[in-house]
Coordinates of C-alpha atoms in Angstrom, one line a residue:
Chain A
M213 CA -43.0 -10.1 1.0
S214 CA -41.1 -8.7 -2.1
K215 CA -40.4 -11.3 -5.2
K216 CA -37.6 -13.7 -5.0
V217 CA -34.8 -14.2 -7.9
N218 CA -32.8 -16.3 -8.8
F219 CA -29.1 -16.1 -10.4
V220 CA -25.7 -17.9 -10.5
I221 CA -22.3 -16.4 -9.1
D222 CA -19.2 -18.4 -10.5
G223 CA -21.9 -21.7 -10.8
K224 CA -22.9 -21.3 -7.5
E225 CA -26.6 -20.8 -7.3
C226 CA -27.7 -18.0 -5.3
Q227 CA -31.8 -16.6 -4.5
S228 CA -32.3 -12.9 -3.0
E229 CA -35.2 -10.2 -3.2
E230 CA -35.3 -8.3 -6.0
G231 CA -34.4 -5.3 -6.8
L232 CA -31.2 -5.4 -4.7
Y233 CA -28.0 -4.3 -5.6
L234 CA -25.8 -7.1 -6.9
V235 CA -23.4 -6.3 -4.4
E236 CA -25.8 -6.6 -1.4
A237 CA -27.4 -9.7 -3.6
A238 CA -24.2 -12.0 -3.3
K239 CA -23.6 -10.7 0.4
E240 CA -26.9 -12.8 1.4
N241 CA -25.6 -16.0 -0.1
G242 CA -22.2 -15.7 0.9
V243 CA -20.6 -14.5 -2.3
Y244 CA -17.8 -11.8 -1.1
I245 CA -17.4 -9.1 -4.6
P246 CA -15.1 -6.5 -3.4
T247 CA -15.9 -2.8 -3.1
L248 CA -14.1 0.6 -2.1
C249 CA -16.2 3.7 -3.5
N250 CA -19.4 1.9 -1.9
Y251 CA -20.6 1.9 1.2
E252 CA -23.4 0.5 3.2
G253 CA -26.4 3.1 3.5
L254 CA -25.2 5.4 0.5
K255 CA -26.5 5.7 -3.4
P256 CA -23.9 3.3 -5.2
K257 CA -21.9 5.8 -7.7
G258 CA -20.3 3.1 -9.4
S259 CA -16.6 5.4 -9.6
C260 CA -14.2 2.6 -8.3
R261 CA -14.6 -0.2 -10.7
I262 CA -13.3 -2.9 -7.7
C263 CA -16.3 -4.3 -7.4
S264 CA -16.6 -4.7 -11.8
V265 CA -18.1 -8.1 -12.8
K266 CA -19.4 -9.5 -16.0
I267 CA -22.8 -9.9 -16.3
D268 CA -23.4 -12.8 -18.9
G269 CA -20.2 -12.1 -20.2
R270 CA -20.3 -8.4 -20.1
L271 CA -18.6 -6.1 -17.7
T272 CA -20.0 -3.7 -15.7
T273 CA -20.5 -2.8 -12.0
A274 CA -21.5 -4.9 -8.9
C275 CA -22.5 -1.6 -6.8
T276 CA -25.0 -0.4 -9.3
S277 CA -26.5 -3.5 -11.0
P278 CA -29.7 -4.0 -9.7
V279 CA -29.9 -8.3 -10.0
Q280 CA -32.0 -10.1 -12.0
D281 CA -33.7 -12.9 -12.6
G282 CA -31.5 -15.8 -14.4
M283 CA -28.3 -13.6 -14.0
K284 CA -25.3 -15.5 -14.3
I285 CA -22.1 -13.6 -12.9
E286 CA -18.1 -14.4 -13.5
N287 CA -16.8 -12.7 -10.1
N288 CA -13.7 -14.2 -8.7
T289 CA -12.1 -15.4 -12.1
D290 CA -8.9 -14.9 -12.8
E291 CA -9.4 -12.4 -15.2
L292 CA -11.4 -9.9 -12.9
N293 CA -9.2 -10.2 -10.3
E294 CA -6.4 -8.9 -12.1
V295 CA -8.3 -6.3 -13.7
R296 CA -9.0 -5.3 -9.7
K297 CA -5.5 -5.6 -8.9
E298 CA -4.5 -3.2 -11.2
I299 CA -7.1 -1.0 -9.8
I300 CA -5.5 -1.1 -6.8
E301 CA -2.1 -0.6 -8.0
L302 CA -3.0 2.3 -10.0
L303 CA -4.9 3.9 -6.9
F304 CA -1.0 3.1 -5.0
V305 CA 1.3 4.8 -8.0
S306 CA -1.0 8.0 -8.4
G307 CA -1.0 9.5 -4.3
N308 CA 1.2 8.9 -1.3
H309 CA 0.4 5.9 0.3
F310 CA 3.2 5.4 2.9
C311 CA 1.5 2.9 4.8
P312 CA 3.9 2.6 7.6
A313 CA 3.6 6.3 8.6
C314 CA -0.3 6.2 8.2
E315 CA -2.5 5.8 11.2
K316 CA -5.1 4.2 9.3
S317 CA -2.8 1.1 8.6
G318 CA -4.1 -1.9 9.0
N319 CA -7.8 -0.7 9.1
C320 CA -7.3 0.9 5.7
E321 CA -9.7 -0.8 2.8
L322 CA -7.1 -0.2 0.1
Q323 CA -4.0 -1.9 2.2
A324 CA -6.8 -4.6 3.0
L325 CA -7.1 -5.0 -0.7
A326 CA -3.8 -4.9 -1.8
Y327 CA -3.2 -7.7 0.4
R328 CA -6.8 -9.8 -0.5
F329 CA -5.3 -9.5 -4.6
K330 CA -1.4 -10.3 -3.2
M331 CA -0.1 -7.1 -4.6
M332 CA 3.5 -7.2 -3.6
A333 CA 4.7 -4.4 -5.7
P334 CA 2.7 -1.9 -8.2
R335 CA 3.2 -2.8 -12.2
F336 CA 3.4 1.3 -12.7
P337 CA 5.9 4.1 -11.8
F338 CA 5.6 6.0 -8.8
A339 CA 3.7 9.7 -9.7
F340 CA 4.5 11.0 -6.4
P341 CA 2.1 14.1 -6.4
R342 CA 3.2 17.1 -4.3
K343 CA -0.2 17.2 -2.0
E344 CA -0.5 19.1 1.0
V345 CA -1.6 17.9 5.0
D346 CA -4.6 20.0 5.9
A347 CA -4.1 20.1 9.8
S348 CA -6.2 23.4 10.1
Y349 CA -9.0 22.6 11.6
P350 CA -10.4 21.2 15.0
M351 CA -11.5 18.0 15.3
I352 CA -10.2 16.1 12.0
I353 CA -7.0 16.6 9.8
K354 CA -7.3 16.0 5.9
E355 CA -4.3 13.7 4.2
Q356 CA -4.3 14.9 1.2
N357 CA -1.8 12.2 0.5
R358 CA -3.7 9.4 0.8
C359 CA -7.1 11.0 -0.4
I360 CA -8.2 8.4 -3.4
L361 CA -11.6 11.0 -4.6
C362 CA -13.9 8.1 -3.7
K363 CA -16.5 10.7 -2.1
R364 CA -17.8 8.3 0.5
C365 CA -17.5 11.3 2.6
I366 CA -18.6 13.9 0.3
R367 CA -21.4 11.9 0.0
G368 CA -22.1 10.1 3.7
I369 CA -21.4 13.4 6.0
K370 CA -24.0 16.1 6.4
D371 CA -25.3 17.4 9.2
E372 CA -29.0 17.5 10.4
D373 CA -30.5 19.4 7.1
G374 CA -28.2 17.5 4.8
K375 CA -25.5 20.3 4.1
R376 CA -22.3 18.6 3.5
Y377 CA -18.8 18.9 5.7
F378 CA -16.8 17.7 2.2
A379 CA -16.4 18.9 -0.9
Y380 CA -14.8 18.5 -4.2
R381 CA -12.6 21.0 -5.7
N382 CA -10.6 21.5 -9.0
R383 CA -11.0 19.0 -11.9
G384 CA -8.9 16.3 -13.7
Q385 CA -5.7 15.2 -12.0
D386 CA -5.9 18.3 -9.9
S387 CA -9.3 17.3 -7.7
L388 CA -9.5 17.7 -4.3
V389 CA -11.6 16.8 -1.7
V390 CA -11.8 19.9 0.7
P391 CA -13.7 20.1 4.4
D392 CA -16.2 23.3 4.4
R393 CA -14.6 25.9 6.9
K394 CA -17.4 27.0 8.7
M395 CA -19.3 23.8 8.9
M396 CA -15.2 22.2 10.2
A397 CA -15.8 24.8 13.3
E398 CA -18.8 23.0 14.8
M399 CA -17.9 19.3 13.7
S400 CA -18.9 17.4 17.0
P401 CA -16.4 14.8 18.3
E402 CA -19.4 12.3 17.3
K403 CA -19.1 13.3 13.4
A404 CA -15.8 14.1 13.0
Q405 CA -15.3 9.6 14.0
E406 CA -18.1 9.0 11.8
A407 CA -15.8 10.8 8.8
M408 CA -13.1 9.3 10.2
D409 CA -14.2 5.6 9.5
I410 CA -16.4 6.1 6.5
C411 CA -12.9 7.1 5.3
P412 CA -11.5 4.4 3.6
V413 CA -8.1 5.2 3.7
G414 CA -6.2 7.9 6.4
S415 CA -7.4 10.5 4.8
I416 CA -9.3 11.8 7.1
L417 CA -8.2 11.3 10.8
V418 CA -9.4 12.6 13.9
R419 CA -6.7 14.4 16.1
E420 CA -4.6 12.8 18.6
I421 CA -6.1 9.1 18.8
G422 CA -3.5 7.8 15.8
W423 CA -2.2 4.1 16.3
I424 CA -4.5 3.9 19.3
E425 CA -5.4 -0.3 18.2
P426 CA -1.7 -2.2 18.5
I427 CA -0.7 -4.2 15.7
G428 CA -2.1 -7.6 15.5
T429 CA -5.5 -6.2 16.8
R430 CA -5.9 -4.0 13.8
K431 CA -9.2 -5.5 11.5
Y432 CA -7.5 -6.8 8.3
D433 CA -4.2 -8.0 10.8
K434 CA -5.3 -11.5 11.1
A435 CA -8.2 -12.5 7.9
P436 CA -8.8 -10.6 4.7
I437 CA -11.2 -8.0 3.6
G438 CA -14.4 -10.1 2.7
S439 CA -13.3 -13.0 4.9
D440 CA -16.3 -12.0 7.3
I441 CA -19.1 -12.1 4.3
E442 CA -17.3 -15.4 2.8
N443 CA -17.1 -16.8 5.9
N444 CA -20.9 -16.3 6.6
Q445 CA -22.9 -18.9 4.4
Chain B
M393 CA 27.0 -28.9 -5.1
S394 CA 28.7 -25.7 -3.8
K395 CA 26.3 -24.0 -1.4
P396 CA 24.2 -20.6 -2.5
V397 CA 26.0 -17.9 -2.2
I398 CA 23.8 -14.7 -0.7
A399 CA 24.9 -10.6 -0.8
T400 CA 22.2 -7.9 1.5
T401 CA 22.9 -4.5 0.8
S402 CA 21.2 -1.4 2.7
L403 CA 20.5 1.7 0.6
A404 CA 18.3 5.0 1.5
G405 CA 17.0 2.4 4.4
C406 CA 17.5 2.1 7.9
F407 CA 18.4 -1.6 8.3
G408 CA 15.8 -2.2 9.7
C409 CA 15.1 -5.1 6.9
H410 CA 18.8 -6.7 7.8
M411 CA 17.5 -6.5 11.7
S412 CA 14.6 -8.7 10.8
L413 CA 16.3 -10.9 8.7
L414 CA 18.1 -11.6 12.2
D415 CA 14.4 -12.0 13.8
I416 CA 14.6 -15.4 12.0
D417 CA 15.7 -16.5 15.3
E418 CA 17.9 -19.4 15.7
R419 CA 17.2 -20.7 12.3
I420 CA 20.3 -18.1 11.9
L421 CA 21.9 -21.6 13.0
P422 CA 20.3 -23.9 9.7
L423 CA 20.8 -20.7 7.8
I424 CA 24.5 -20.5 7.7
E425 CA 24.6 -24.5 6.9
L426 CA 22.4 -23.8 3.8
V427 CA 23.9 -20.6 2.0
E428 CA 27.0 -18.6 2.1
F429 CA 27.6 -14.7 2.5
N430 CA 29.0 -12.3 0.0
K431 CA 29.2 -9.0 0.0
S432 CA 26.7 -7.6 2.9
P433 CA 27.0 -5.7 6.0
I434 CA 26.5 -9.4 8.3
D435 CA 29.9 -10.3 7.2
D436 CA 31.9 -7.2 6.3
I437 CA 32.8 -8.2 3.0
K438 CA 32.7 -4.6 1.3
T439 CA 33.1 -5.7 -2.8
F440 CA 31.7 -8.9 -4.3
T441 CA 34.4 -12.1 -4.6
K442 CA 32.4 -14.2 -6.7
Q443 CA 28.7 -14.2 -8.4
C444 CA 26.1 -14.5 -6.1
D445 CA 22.8 -16.5 -7.0
I446 CA 21.2 -14.2 -4.5
G447 CA 21.2 -10.5 -4.1
L448 CA 18.5 -9.0 -1.3
I449 CA 18.2 -4.8 -1.9
E450 CA 17.2 -2.9 1.4
G451 CA 15.9 1.1 1.1
G452 CA 15.7 3.0 -2.2
C453 CA 18.2 4.9 -4.7
S454 CA 18.0 8.6 -3.2
N455 CA 21.7 9.0 -4.1
S456 CA 24.4 8.3 -7.1
E457 CA 26.1 5.6 -5.1
N458 CA 23.0 4.0 -4.2
V459 CA 22.2 3.6 -7.7
H460 CA 25.9 3.1 -8.2
V461 CA 25.5 -0.7 -5.5
L462 CA 22.4 -1.4 -7.8
K463 CA 23.3 -1.5 -10.3
D464 CA 26.4 -3.7 -9.5
F465 CA 24.2 -6.0 -7.5
R466 CA 22.4 -6.7 -10.2
K467 CA 25.5 -8.0 -12.6
H468 CA 26.8 -10.1 -9.1
C469 CA 23.5 -11.8 -8.2
N470 CA 21.5 -13.6 -11.0
I471 CA 18.0 -13.4 -8.6
L472 CA 17.9 -9.8 -7.4
V473 CA 15.0 -8.9 -4.1
S474 CA 13.6 -6.2 -3.2
V475 CA 13.2 -6.9 0.9
G476 CA 10.8 -3.9 2.6
E477 CA 9.1 -0.9 1.7
C478 CA 11.9 1.8 0.7
A479 CA 13.6 -1.1 -1.9
I480 CA 9.5 -1.1 -3.5
M481 CA 8.2 2.5 -2.6
G482 CA 10.6 4.4 -1.7
G483 CA 10.1 4.7 1.5
L484 CA 10.0 7.1 4.6
P485 CA 13.2 9.4 2.1
A486 CA 10.8 8.9 -0.5
M487 CA 8.4 11.8 1.3
R488 CA 10.9 14.1 0.0
N489 CA 9.5 13.5 -3.1
G490 CA 7.3 16.0 -4.8
I491 CA 9.5 18.6 -3.3
P492 CA 12.4 20.3 -5.1
I493 CA 16.2 19.1 -4.4
K494 CA 17.1 22.9 -3.6
E495 CA 14.5 23.4 -1.1
C496 CA 15.2 20.3 1.0
L497 CA 18.8 21.4 0.9
R498 CA 18.3 24.4 2.1
E499 CA 15.8 23.3 4.7
A500 CA 18.6 21.1 6.2
Y501 CA 21.1 22.9 6.2
L502 CA 20.5 26.5 6.1
T503 CA 17.3 27.4 7.2
G504 CA 15.7 24.6 9.4
P505 CA 16.0 24.9 12.7
S506 CA 18.3 22.3 13.2
T507 CA 21.2 24.4 11.0
T508 CA 22.8 26.5 14.0
A509 CA 25.7 24.6 13.8
N510 CA 26.5 24.9 10.3
T511 CA 28.1 28.3 11.1
S512 CA 29.7 28.7 7.5
H513 CA 26.3 28.3 6.0
I514 CA 27.2 25.9 3.2
I515 CA 25.8 23.3 1.5
P516 CA 28.0 19.8 1.8
N517 CA 29.8 20.1 -1.6
D518 CA 32.8 17.9 -1.6
P519 CA 33.6 15.6 -4.6
E520 CA 33.7 13.0 -2.5
L521 CA 30.2 13.2 -1.3
P522 CA 27.5 11.5 -4.0
M523 CA 25.1 13.4 -5.7
M524 CA 21.7 13.3 -4.6
L525 CA 19.0 12.3 -6.6
D526 CA 16.1 15.0 -7.8
K527 CA 13.9 12.0 -5.8
V528 CA 13.9 8.9 -4.3
Y529 CA 13.7 6.3 -6.7
P530 CA 12.0 2.6 -6.1
C531 CA 14.9 -0.1 -6.9
Q532 CA 12.1 -1.2 -10.2
E533 CA 12.5 1.7 -11.2
I534 CA 16.6 1.4 -11.6
V535 CA 17.2 -2.1 -12.0
K536 CA 15.3 -5.2 -13.0
I537 CA 14.0 -7.3 -9.7
D538 CA 12.6 -10.1 -9.3
Y539 CA 10.6 -10.7 -6.6
Y540 CA 9.3 -8.2 -3.9
L541 CA 9.2 -8.7 0.3
P542 CA 6.8 -5.6 1.4
G543 CA 6.9 -4.9 4.7
C544 CA 8.2 -2.3 7.4
P545 CA 10.0 -4.4 8.1
P546 CA 9.4 -7.6 6.2
R547 CA 8.3 -10.3 8.7
A548 CA 11.2 -13.0 10.0
D549 CA 9.2 -15.9 8.7
L550 CA 8.4 -14.1 5.2
I551 CA 12.0 -13.1 4.6
W552 CA 13.0 -17.1 5.6
E553 CA 10.5 -18.2 3.7
T554 CA 11.2 -17.0 0.5
L555 CA 14.9 -17.5 0.9
L556 CA 14.6 -21.2 1.8
S557 CA 11.8 -21.1 -1.3
L558 CA 14.3 -19.8 -3.5
I559 CA 16.8 -22.1 -2.2
T560 CA 15.1 -25.3 -1.8
G561 CA 13.1 -24.6 -5.6
K562 CA 10.0 -25.3 -3.5
P563 CA 6.8 -23.2 -3.7
A564 CA 6.9 -20.9 -0.4
E565 CA 4.1 -21.1 2.0
L566 CA 3.2 -17.6 2.8
P567 CA 0.1 -17.4 4.9
Y568 CA -2.3 -14.3 5.1
D569 CA -0.4 -12.5 7.7
V570 CA 2.9 -12.5 7.1
I571 CA 2.6 -10.5 4.2
K572 CA 1.5 -7.0 5.4
F573 CA 3.0 -2.5 4.9
D574 CA 3.4 -2.2 8.1

């Protein structure tokens, strides 16, 4: 059995195994640290900064920081939650996130985080970039308007040889996540579903199943994102 | 003390948010007791006849007339509330944003599949018609907006609770499931 470490989150005494990332260690103790680019089973990347916490007074990402003995962590504070809300608002204005017309609405992590942090309207002006809807693949539709470039699909969706179905194209504000056309031609329905599920927003859609779940029964209709962790103490 | 005065309008919207206001069902009776309506499609008053307390704005700004009405509301309403996704982020009409206006008008009147009735092949250009804006603007990018009610449409309970709280000055009690973006 590996060594146990003790740490404190917002005054709460917590204990977990050594070496876990802070997001996981907190989860084991019933503390929710919000994440977006992070996905269970994938190597953390720390790019979206939603999981920003203060460790001994210094701002850092909880998904990439291993827990250490004696750590004092600030998580659910007004200051950090404001930073998180700001990031979500930036994501909303930098793409075209029109929730009423989105198949993923109700199951979308970006939307759920906006609900959790009570975003009523973004404080920034909308960019309204012109993006394409790429419906040229047999199994999926790639909706670039909604892509937040979190790389979860690139990192997580691979075939049995480890070849990736998605890749980055271009740089900076022109960055796009694009499917590999050859790989897409052979994509199985199960793999397509996996890709849709790994996408936190509605950017990867399996064909012909949009709005299959009625309003009221979707993942974040009744309870905020993270409440399953908080109720599991 | 006289009753608070409410004005409402639909700019580039679909009237769905007004329909949602009607979804308060029997609470419409206490509402009539609590407030007086001024310029609004609900009572069909076309122009402001006095200064109002609360203005509810549905829809974003797609043309010059929308901007004119919105500025008129800002002038005549002490509190302005954006109601619904279109007022907050442009909504469905904003799907044309990013596409040049010339391209939109050509598609709609000259080259699109539904243009067969336009036998004279013109883009409507009567001076009476309001000018289309280069893109659809959310209301907060044109005037100052005091409160936002997201939703498509915002739930009736959200509209009701907000109105009640603005009228009575008590904090609104908004459960998790009344604030939704769809």
